Short mmCIF file of N, CA and C in Angstrom, two decimals:
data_model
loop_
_atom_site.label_atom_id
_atom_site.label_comp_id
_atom_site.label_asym_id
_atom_site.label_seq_id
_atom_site.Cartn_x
_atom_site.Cartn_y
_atom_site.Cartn_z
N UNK Y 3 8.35 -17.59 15.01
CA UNK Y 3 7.44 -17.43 13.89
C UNK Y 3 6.04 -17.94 14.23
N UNK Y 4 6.02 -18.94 15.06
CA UNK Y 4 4.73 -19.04 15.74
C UNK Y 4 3.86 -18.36 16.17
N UNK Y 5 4.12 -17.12 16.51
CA UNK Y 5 3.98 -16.26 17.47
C UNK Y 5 3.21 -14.68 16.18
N UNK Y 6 3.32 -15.04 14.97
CA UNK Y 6 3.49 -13.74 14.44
C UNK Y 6 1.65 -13.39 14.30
N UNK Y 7 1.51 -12.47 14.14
CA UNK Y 7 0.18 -11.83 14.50
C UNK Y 7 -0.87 -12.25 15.38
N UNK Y 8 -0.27 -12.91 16.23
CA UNK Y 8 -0.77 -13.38 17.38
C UNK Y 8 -1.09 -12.03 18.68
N UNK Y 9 -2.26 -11.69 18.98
CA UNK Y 9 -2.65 -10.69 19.52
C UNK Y 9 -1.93 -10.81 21.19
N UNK Y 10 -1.52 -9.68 21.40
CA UNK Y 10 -1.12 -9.91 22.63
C UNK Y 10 -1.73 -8.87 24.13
N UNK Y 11 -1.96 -9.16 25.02
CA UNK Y 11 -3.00 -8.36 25.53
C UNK Y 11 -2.14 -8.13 26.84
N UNK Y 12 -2.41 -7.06 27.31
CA UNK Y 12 -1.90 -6.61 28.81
C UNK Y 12 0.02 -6.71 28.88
N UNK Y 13 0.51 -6.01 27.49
CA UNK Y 13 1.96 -5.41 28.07
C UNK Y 13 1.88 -4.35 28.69
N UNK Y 14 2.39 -4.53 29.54
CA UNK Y 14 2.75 -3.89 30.61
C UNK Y 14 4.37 -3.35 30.74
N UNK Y 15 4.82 -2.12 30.70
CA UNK Y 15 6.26 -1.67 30.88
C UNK Y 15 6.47 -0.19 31.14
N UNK Y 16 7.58 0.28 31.08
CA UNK Y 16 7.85 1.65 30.66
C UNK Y 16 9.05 1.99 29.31
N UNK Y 17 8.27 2.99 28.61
CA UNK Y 17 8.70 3.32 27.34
C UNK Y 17 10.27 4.31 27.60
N UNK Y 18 10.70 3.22 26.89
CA UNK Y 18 12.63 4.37 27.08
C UNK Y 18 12.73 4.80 25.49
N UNK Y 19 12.61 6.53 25.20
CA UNK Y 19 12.64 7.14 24.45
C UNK Y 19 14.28 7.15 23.65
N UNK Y 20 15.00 7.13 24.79
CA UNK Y 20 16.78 7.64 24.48
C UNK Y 20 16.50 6.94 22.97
N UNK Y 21 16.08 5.38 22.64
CA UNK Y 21 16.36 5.26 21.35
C UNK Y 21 15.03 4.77 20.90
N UNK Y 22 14.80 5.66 19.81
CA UNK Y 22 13.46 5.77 19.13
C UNK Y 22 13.97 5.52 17.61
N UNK Y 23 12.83 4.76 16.87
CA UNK Y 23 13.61 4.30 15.48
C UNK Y 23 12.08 4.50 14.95
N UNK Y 24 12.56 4.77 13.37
CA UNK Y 24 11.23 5.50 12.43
C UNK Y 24 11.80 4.84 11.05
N UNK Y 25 10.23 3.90 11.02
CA UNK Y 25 10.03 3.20 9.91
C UNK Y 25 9.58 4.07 8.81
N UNK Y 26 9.68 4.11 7.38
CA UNK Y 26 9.02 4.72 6.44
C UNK Y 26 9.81 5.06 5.02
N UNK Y 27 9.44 5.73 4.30
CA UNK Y 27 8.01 6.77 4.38
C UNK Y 27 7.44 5.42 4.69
N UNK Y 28 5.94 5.46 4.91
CA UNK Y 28 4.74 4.98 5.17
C UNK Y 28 3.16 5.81 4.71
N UNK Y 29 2.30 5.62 4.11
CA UNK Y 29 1.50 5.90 4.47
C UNK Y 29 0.58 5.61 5.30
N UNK Y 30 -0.43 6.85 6.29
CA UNK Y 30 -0.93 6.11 6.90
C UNK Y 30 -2.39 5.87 6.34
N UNK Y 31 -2.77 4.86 7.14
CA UNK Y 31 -4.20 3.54 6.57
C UNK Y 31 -5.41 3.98 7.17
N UNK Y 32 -6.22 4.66 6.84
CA UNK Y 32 -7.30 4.90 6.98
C UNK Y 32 -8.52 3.77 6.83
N UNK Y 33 -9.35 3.13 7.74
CA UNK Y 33 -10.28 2.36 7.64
C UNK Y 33 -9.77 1.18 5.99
N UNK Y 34 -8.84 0.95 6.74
CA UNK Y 34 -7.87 -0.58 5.99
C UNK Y 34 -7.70 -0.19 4.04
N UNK Y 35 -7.30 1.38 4.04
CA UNK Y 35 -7.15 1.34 2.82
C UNK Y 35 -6.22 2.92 2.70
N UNK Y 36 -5.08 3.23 1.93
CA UNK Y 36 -4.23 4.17 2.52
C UNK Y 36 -4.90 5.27 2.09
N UNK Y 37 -4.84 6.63 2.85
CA UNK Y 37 -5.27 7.85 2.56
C UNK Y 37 -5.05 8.54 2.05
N UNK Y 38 -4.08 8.63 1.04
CA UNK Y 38 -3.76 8.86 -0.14
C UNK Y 38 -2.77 10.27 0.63
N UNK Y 39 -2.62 10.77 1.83
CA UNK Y 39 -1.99 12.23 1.54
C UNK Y 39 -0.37 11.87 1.71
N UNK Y 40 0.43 12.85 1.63
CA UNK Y 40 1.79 12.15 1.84
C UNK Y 40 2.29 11.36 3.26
N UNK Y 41 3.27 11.19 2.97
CA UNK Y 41 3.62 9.86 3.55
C UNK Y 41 4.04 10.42 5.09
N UNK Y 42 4.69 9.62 5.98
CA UNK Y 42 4.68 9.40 7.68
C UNK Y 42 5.92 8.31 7.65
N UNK Y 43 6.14 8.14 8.94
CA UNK Y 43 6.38 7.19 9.57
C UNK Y 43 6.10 6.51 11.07
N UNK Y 44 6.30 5.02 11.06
CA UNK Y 44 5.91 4.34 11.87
C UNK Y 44 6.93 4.92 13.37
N UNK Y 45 6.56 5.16 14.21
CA UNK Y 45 7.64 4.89 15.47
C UNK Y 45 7.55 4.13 16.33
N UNK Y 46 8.93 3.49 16.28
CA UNK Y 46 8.79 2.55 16.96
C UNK Y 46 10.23 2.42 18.36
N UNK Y 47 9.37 2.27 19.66
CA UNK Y 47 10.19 2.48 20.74
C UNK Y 47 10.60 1.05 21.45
N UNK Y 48 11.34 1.28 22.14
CA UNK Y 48 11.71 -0.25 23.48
C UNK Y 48 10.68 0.50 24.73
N UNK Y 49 10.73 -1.15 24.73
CA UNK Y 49 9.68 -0.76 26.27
C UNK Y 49 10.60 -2.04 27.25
N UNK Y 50 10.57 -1.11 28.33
CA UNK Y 50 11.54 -1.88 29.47
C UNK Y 50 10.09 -2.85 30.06
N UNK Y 51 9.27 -4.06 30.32
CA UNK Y 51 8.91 -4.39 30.20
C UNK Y 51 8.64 -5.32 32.06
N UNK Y 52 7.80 -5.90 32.84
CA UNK Y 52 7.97 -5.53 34.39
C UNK Y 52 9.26 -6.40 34.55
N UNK Y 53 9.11 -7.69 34.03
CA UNK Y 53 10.57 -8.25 33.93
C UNK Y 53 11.59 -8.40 34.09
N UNK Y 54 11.94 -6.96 33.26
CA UNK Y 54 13.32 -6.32 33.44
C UNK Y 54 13.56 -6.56 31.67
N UNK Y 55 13.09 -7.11 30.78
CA UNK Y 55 13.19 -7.75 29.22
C UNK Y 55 12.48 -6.41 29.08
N UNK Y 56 13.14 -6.24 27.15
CA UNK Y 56 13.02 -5.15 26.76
C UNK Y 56 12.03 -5.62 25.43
N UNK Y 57 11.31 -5.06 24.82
CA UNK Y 57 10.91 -5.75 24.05
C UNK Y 57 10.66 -4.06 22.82
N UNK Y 58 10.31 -4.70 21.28
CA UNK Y 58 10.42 -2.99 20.37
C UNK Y 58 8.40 -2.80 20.48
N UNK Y 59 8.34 -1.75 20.53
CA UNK Y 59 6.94 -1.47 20.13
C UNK Y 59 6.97 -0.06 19.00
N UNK Y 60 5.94 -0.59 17.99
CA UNK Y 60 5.48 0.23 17.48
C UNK Y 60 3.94 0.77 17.50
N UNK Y 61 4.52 2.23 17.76
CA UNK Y 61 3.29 3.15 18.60
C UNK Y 61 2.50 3.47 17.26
N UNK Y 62 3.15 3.58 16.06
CA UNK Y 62 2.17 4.03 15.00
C UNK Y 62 2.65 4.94 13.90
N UNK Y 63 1.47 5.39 13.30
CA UNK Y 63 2.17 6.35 12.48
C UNK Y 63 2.26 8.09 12.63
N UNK Y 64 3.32 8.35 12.86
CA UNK Y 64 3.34 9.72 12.64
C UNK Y 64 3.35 10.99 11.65
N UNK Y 65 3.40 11.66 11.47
CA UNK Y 65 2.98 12.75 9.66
C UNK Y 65 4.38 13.00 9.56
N UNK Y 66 5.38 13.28 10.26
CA UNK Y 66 6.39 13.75 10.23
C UNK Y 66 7.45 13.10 11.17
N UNK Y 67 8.82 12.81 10.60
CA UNK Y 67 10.11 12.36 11.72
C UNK Y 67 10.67 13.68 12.43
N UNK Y 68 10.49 13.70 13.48
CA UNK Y 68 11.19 14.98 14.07
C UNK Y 68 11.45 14.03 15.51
N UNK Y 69 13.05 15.16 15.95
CA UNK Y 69 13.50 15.00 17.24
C UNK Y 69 12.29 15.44 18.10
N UNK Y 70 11.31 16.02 17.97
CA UNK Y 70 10.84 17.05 19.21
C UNK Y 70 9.90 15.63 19.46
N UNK Y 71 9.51 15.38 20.86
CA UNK Y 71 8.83 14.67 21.47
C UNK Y 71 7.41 14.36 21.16
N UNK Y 72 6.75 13.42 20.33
CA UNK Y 72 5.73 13.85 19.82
C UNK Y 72 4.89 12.59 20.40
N UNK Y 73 3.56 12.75 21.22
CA UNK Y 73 2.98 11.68 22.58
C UNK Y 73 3.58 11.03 23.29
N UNK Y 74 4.19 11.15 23.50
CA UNK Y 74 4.94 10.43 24.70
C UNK Y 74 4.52 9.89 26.19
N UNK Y 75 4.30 8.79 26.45
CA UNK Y 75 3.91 8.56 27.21
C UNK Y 75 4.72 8.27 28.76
N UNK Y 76 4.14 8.84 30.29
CA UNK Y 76 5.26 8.50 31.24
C UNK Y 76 4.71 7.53 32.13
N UNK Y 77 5.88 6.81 32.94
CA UNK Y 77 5.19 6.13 33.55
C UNK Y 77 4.38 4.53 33.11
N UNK Y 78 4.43 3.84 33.80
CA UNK Y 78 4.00 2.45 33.57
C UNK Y 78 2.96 2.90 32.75
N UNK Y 79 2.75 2.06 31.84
CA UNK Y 79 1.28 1.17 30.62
C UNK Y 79 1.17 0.69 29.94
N UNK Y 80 0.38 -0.38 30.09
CA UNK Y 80 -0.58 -1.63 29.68
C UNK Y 80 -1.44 -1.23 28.62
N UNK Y 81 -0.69 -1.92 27.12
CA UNK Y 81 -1.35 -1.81 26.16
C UNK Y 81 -1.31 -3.32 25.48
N UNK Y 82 -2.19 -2.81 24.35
CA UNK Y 82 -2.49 -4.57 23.81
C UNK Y 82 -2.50 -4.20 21.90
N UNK Y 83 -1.64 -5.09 21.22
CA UNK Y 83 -0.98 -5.38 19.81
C UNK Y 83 -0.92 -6.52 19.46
N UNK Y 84 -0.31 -6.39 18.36
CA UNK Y 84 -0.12 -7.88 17.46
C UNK Y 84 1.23 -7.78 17.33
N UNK Y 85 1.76 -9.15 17.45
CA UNK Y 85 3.30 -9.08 17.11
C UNK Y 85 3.74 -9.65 15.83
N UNK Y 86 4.57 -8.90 15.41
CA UNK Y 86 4.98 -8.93 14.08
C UNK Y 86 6.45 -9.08 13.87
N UNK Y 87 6.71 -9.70 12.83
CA UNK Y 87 8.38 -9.98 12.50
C UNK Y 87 8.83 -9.13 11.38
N UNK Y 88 9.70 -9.41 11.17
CA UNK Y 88 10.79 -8.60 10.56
C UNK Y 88 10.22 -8.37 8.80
N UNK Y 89 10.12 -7.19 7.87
CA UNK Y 89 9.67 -7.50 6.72
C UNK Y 89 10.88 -7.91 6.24
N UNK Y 90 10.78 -8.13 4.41
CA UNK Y 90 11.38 -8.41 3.62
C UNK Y 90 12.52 -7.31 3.08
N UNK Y 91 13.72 -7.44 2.61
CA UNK Y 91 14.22 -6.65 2.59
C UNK Y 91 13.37 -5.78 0.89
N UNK Y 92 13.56 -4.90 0.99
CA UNK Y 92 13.25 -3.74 -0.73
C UNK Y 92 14.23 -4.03 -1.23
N UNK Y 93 14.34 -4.14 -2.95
CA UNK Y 93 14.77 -4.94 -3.66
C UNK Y 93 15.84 -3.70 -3.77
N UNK Y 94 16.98 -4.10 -4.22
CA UNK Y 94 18.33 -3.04 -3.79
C UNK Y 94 18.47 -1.99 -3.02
N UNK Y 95 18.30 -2.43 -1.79
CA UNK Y 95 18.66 -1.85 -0.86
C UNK Y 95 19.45 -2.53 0.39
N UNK Y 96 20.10 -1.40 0.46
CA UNK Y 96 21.39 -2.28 1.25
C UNK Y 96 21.06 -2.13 2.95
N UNK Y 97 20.88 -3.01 4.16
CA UNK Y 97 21.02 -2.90 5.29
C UNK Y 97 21.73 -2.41 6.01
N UNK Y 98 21.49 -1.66 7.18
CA UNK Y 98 22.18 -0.42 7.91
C UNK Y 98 22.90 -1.22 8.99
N UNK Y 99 24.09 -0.20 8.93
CA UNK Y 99 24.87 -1.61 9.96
C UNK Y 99 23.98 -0.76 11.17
N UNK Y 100 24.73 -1.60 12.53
CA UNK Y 100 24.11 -1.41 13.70
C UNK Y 100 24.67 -0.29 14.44
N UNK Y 101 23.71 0.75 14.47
CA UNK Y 101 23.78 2.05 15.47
C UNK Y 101 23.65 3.55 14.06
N UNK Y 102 23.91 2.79 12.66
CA UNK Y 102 24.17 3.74 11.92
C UNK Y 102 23.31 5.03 11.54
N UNK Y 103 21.85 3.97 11.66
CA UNK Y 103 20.67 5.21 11.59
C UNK Y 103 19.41 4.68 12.75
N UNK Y 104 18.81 6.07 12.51
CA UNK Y 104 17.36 5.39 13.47
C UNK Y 104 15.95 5.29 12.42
N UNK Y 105 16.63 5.23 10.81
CA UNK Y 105 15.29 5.51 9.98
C UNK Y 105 15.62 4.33 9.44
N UNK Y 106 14.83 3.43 9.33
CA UNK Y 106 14.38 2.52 8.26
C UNK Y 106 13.90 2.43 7.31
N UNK Y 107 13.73 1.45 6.02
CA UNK Y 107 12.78 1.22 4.85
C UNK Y 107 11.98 0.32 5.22
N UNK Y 108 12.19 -0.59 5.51
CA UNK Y 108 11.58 -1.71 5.93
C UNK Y 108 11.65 -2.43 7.81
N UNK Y 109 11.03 -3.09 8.34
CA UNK Y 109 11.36 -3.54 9.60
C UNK Y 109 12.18 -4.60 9.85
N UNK Y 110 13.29 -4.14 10.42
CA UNK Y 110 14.64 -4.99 10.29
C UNK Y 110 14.64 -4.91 12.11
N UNK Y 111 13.75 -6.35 12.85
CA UNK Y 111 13.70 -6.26 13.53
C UNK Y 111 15.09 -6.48 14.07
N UNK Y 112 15.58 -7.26 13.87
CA UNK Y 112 17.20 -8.14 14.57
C UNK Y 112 17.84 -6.93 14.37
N UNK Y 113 18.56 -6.34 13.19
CA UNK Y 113 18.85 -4.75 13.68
C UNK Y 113 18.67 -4.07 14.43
N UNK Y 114 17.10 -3.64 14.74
CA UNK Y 114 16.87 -2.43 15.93
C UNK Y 114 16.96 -2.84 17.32
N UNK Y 115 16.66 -4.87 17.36
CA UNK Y 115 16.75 -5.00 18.48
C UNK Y 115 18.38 -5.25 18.90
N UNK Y 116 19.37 -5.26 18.40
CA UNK Y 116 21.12 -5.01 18.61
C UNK Y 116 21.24 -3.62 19.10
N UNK Y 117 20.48 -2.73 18.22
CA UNK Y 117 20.84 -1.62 18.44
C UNK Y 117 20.25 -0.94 19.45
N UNK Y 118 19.17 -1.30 20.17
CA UNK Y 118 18.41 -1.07 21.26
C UNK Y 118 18.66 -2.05 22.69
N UNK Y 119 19.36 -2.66 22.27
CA UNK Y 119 19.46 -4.03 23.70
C UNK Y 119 18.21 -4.36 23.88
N UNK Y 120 17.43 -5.12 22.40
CA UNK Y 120 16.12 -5.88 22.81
C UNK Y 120 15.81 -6.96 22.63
N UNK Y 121 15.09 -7.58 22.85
CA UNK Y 121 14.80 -8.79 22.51
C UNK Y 121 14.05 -8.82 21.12
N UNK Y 122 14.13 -9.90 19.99
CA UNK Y 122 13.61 -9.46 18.57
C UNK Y 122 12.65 -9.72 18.78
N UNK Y 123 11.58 -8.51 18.85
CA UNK Y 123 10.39 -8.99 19.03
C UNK Y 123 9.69 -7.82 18.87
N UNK Y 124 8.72 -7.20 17.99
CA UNK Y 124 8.29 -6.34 17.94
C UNK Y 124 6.48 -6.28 17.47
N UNK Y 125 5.94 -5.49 18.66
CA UNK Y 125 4.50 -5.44 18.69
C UNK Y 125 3.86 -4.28 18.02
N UNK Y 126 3.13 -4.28 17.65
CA UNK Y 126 2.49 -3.29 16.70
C UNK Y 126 0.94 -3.19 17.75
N UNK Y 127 0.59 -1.92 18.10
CA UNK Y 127 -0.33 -1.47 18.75
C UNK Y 127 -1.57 -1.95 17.93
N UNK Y 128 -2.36 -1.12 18.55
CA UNK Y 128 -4.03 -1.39 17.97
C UNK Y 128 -4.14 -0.47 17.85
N UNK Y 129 -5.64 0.17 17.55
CA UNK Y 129 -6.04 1.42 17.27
C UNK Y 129 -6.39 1.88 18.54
N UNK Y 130 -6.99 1.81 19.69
CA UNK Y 130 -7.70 1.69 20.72
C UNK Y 130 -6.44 2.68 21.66
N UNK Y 131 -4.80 2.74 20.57
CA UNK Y 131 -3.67 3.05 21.71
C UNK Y 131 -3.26 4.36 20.92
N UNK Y 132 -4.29 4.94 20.41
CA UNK Y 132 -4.10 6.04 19.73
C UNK Y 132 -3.77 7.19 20.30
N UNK Y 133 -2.71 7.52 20.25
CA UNK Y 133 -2.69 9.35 21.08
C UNK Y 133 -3.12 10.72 20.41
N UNK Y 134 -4.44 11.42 20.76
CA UNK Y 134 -4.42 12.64 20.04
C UNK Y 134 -3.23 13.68 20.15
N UNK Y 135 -2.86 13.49 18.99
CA UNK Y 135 -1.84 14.63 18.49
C UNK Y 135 -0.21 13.82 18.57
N UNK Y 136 -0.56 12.72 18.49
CA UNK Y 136 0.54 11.38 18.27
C UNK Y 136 0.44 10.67 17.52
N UNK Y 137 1.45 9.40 18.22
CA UNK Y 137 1.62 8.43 17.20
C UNK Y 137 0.05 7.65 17.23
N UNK Y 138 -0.24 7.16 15.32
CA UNK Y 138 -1.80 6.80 15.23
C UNK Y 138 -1.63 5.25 15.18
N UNK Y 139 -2.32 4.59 16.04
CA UNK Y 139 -1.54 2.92 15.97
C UNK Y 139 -2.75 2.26 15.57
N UNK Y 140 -2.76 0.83 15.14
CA UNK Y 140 -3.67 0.42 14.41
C UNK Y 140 -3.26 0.54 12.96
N UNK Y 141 -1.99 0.68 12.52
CA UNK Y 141 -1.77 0.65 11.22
C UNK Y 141 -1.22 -0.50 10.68
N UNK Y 142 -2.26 -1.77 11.36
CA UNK Y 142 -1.69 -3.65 11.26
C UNK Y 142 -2.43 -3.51 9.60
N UNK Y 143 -1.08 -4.12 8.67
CA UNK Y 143 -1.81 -5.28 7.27
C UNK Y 143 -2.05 -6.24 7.30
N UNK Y 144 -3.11 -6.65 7.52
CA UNK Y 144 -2.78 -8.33 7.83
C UNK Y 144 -3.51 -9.30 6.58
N UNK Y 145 -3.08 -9.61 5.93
CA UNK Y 145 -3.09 -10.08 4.54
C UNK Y 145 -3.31 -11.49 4.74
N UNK Y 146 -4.26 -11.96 4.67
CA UNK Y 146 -4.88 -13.45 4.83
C UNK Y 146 -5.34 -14.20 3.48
N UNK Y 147 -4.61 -15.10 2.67
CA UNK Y 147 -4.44 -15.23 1.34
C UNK Y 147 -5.65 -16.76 1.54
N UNK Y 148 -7.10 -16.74 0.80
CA UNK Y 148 -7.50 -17.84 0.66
C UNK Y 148 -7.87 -18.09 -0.90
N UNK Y 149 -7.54 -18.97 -1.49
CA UNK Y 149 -7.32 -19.11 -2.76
C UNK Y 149 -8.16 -20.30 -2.97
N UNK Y 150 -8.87 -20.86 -2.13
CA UNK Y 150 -9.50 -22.43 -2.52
C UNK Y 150 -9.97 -22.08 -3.47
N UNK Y 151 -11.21 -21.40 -3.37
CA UNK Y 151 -12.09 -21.72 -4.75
C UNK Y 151 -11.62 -21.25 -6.05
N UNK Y 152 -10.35 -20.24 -6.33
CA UNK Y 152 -9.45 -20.29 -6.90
C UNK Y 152 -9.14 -21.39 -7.72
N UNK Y 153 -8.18 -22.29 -6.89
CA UNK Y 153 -7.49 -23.45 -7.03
C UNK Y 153 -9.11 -24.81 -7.70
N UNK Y 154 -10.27 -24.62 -6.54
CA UNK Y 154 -11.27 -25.85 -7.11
C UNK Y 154 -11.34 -25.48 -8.92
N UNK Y 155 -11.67 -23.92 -9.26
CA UNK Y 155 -12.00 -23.62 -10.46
C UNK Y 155 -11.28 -23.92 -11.13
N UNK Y 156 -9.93 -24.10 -10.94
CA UNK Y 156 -9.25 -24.18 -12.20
C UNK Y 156 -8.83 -26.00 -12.02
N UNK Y 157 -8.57 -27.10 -11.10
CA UNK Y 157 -8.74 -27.90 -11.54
C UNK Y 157 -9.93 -28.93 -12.00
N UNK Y 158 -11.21 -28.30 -11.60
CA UNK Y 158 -12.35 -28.76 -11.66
C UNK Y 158 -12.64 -28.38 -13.32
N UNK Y 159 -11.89 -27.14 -13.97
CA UNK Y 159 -11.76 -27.25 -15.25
C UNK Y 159 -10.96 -27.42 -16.04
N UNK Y 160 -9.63 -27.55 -16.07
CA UNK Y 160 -9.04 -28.61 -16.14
C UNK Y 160 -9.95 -30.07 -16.35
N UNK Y 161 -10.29 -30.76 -15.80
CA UNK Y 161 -10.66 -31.89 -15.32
C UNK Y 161 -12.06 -31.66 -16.87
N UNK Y 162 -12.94 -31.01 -16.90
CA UNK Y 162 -13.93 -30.98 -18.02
C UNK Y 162 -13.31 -30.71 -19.20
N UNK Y 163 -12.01 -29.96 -19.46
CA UNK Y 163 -11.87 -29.52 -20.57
C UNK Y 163 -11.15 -30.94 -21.43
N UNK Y 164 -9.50 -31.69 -19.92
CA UNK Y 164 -9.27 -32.86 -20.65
C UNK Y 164 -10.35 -33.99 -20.77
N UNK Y 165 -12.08 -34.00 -20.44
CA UNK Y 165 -12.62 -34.95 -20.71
C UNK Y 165 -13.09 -34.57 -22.37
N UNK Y 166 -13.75 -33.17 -22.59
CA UNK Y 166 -13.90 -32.81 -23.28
C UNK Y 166 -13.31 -33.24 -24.54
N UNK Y 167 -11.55 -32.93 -24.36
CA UNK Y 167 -11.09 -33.52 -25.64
C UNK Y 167 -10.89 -34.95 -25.65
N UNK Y 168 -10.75 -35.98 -24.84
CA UNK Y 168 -10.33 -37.06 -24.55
C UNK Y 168 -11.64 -37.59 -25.23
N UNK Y 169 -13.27 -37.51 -25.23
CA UNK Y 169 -14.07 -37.88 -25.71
C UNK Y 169 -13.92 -37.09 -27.41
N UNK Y 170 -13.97 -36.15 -27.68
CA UNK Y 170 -14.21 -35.71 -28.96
C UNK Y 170 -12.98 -36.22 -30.02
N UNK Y 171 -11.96 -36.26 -29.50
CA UNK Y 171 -10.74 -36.50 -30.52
C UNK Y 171 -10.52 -37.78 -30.13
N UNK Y 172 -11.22 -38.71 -29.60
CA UNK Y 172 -10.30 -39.98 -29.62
C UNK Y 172 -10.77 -41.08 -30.79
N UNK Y 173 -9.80 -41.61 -30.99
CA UNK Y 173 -9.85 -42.36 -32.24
C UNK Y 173 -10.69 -43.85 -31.76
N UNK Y 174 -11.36 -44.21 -33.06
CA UNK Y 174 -12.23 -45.39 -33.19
C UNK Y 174 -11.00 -46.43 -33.42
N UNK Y 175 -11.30 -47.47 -33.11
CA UNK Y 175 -10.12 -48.48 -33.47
C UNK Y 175 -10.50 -48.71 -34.74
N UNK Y 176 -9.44 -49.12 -35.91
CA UNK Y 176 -9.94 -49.14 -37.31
C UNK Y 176 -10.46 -51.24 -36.68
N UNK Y 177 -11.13 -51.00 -37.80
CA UNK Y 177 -12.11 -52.39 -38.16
C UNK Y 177 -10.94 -53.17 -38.54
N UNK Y 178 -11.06 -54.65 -37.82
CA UNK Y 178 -9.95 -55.49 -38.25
C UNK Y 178 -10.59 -56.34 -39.46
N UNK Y 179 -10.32 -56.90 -40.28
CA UNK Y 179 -10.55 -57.85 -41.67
C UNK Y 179 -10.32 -58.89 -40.89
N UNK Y 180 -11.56 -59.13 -41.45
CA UNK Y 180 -11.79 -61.00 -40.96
C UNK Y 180 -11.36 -61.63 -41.93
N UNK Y 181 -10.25 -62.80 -41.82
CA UNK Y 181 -10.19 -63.53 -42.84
C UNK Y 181 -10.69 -65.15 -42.64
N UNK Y 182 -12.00 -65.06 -41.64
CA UNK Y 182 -12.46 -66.10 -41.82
C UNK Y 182 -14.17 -66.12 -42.12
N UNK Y 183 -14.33 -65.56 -42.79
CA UNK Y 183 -15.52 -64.83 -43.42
C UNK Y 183 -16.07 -66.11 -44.11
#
């Protein structure tokens, strides 16, 4: 988990097609906002890696799941992604045992990597690894949540509103009777 969108530069391997797995539907993301036409999926392959370790890559998004070979690349290459973990499961939906399908809802890395002989670990390309008339990569969300000034506003008011009442409603001590007057 250390490791998750942590950019990774210069993998180096060769892509083994025999098992290819397709995330989706998906739409794909046009300049970080979706393009509204129908949906795609992600494909995502093993790459035998110089090693001899296999690791999953996803090449991107495609318009359509089909058997027919669609960019394929031969031969050794060195590309550079972000690595990403496994999503969350979709709320009733049940997980595919292992080998059962090659389509996903969500990225169930530990699945594909059983079912691929890989290591769980899956990289998501850049845009830069785009193939004309292929898979379109660069389809990273990367959702960076900063909420400070959020959080200052609301206890910084808080903080005026209980002075607010703490001064206006607080009671005078009643006057004690002197009885040595």
């Amino acid at each position: 988990k250390q490791w998750y969108q942590r950019r990774v530069r210069g993998v180096s391997g060769v892509y083994d097609y025999s098992t290819e797995f397709y995330l989706g539907p998906r739409h794909e993301i046009v300049e970080y906002r979706d393009k509204g036409e129908p949906g795609g999926y992600h494909s995502i392959v093993p790459m035998v890696l110089e090693s001899g370790e296999r690791i999953l890559v996803d090449r991107g998004f495609v318009s359509t799941r089909t058997d027919q070979p669609i960019g394929q690349l031969s031969g050794k290459v060195t590309q550079v992604g972000y690595i990403r973990h496994a999503e969350g499961a979709v709320f009733a939906s049940l997980a595919p045992a292992v080998g059962t399908t090659q389509t996903y809802i969500w990225r169930d890395t530990e699945v594909m990597a059983k079912c691929a002989d890989t290591l769980p670990v899956t990289v998501e390309l850049i845009s830069q690894h785009t193939i004309p008339g292929g898979p379109i990569a660069g389809q990273t969300r990367l959702s960076v949540y900063n909420k400070h000034v959020e959080y200052v506003i609301t206890w910084w008011g808080m903080g005026i509103a209980s002075l607010f009442f703490i001064f206006r409603f607080r009671r005078k001590p009643k006057s004690i009777p002197s009885v040595f007057k």
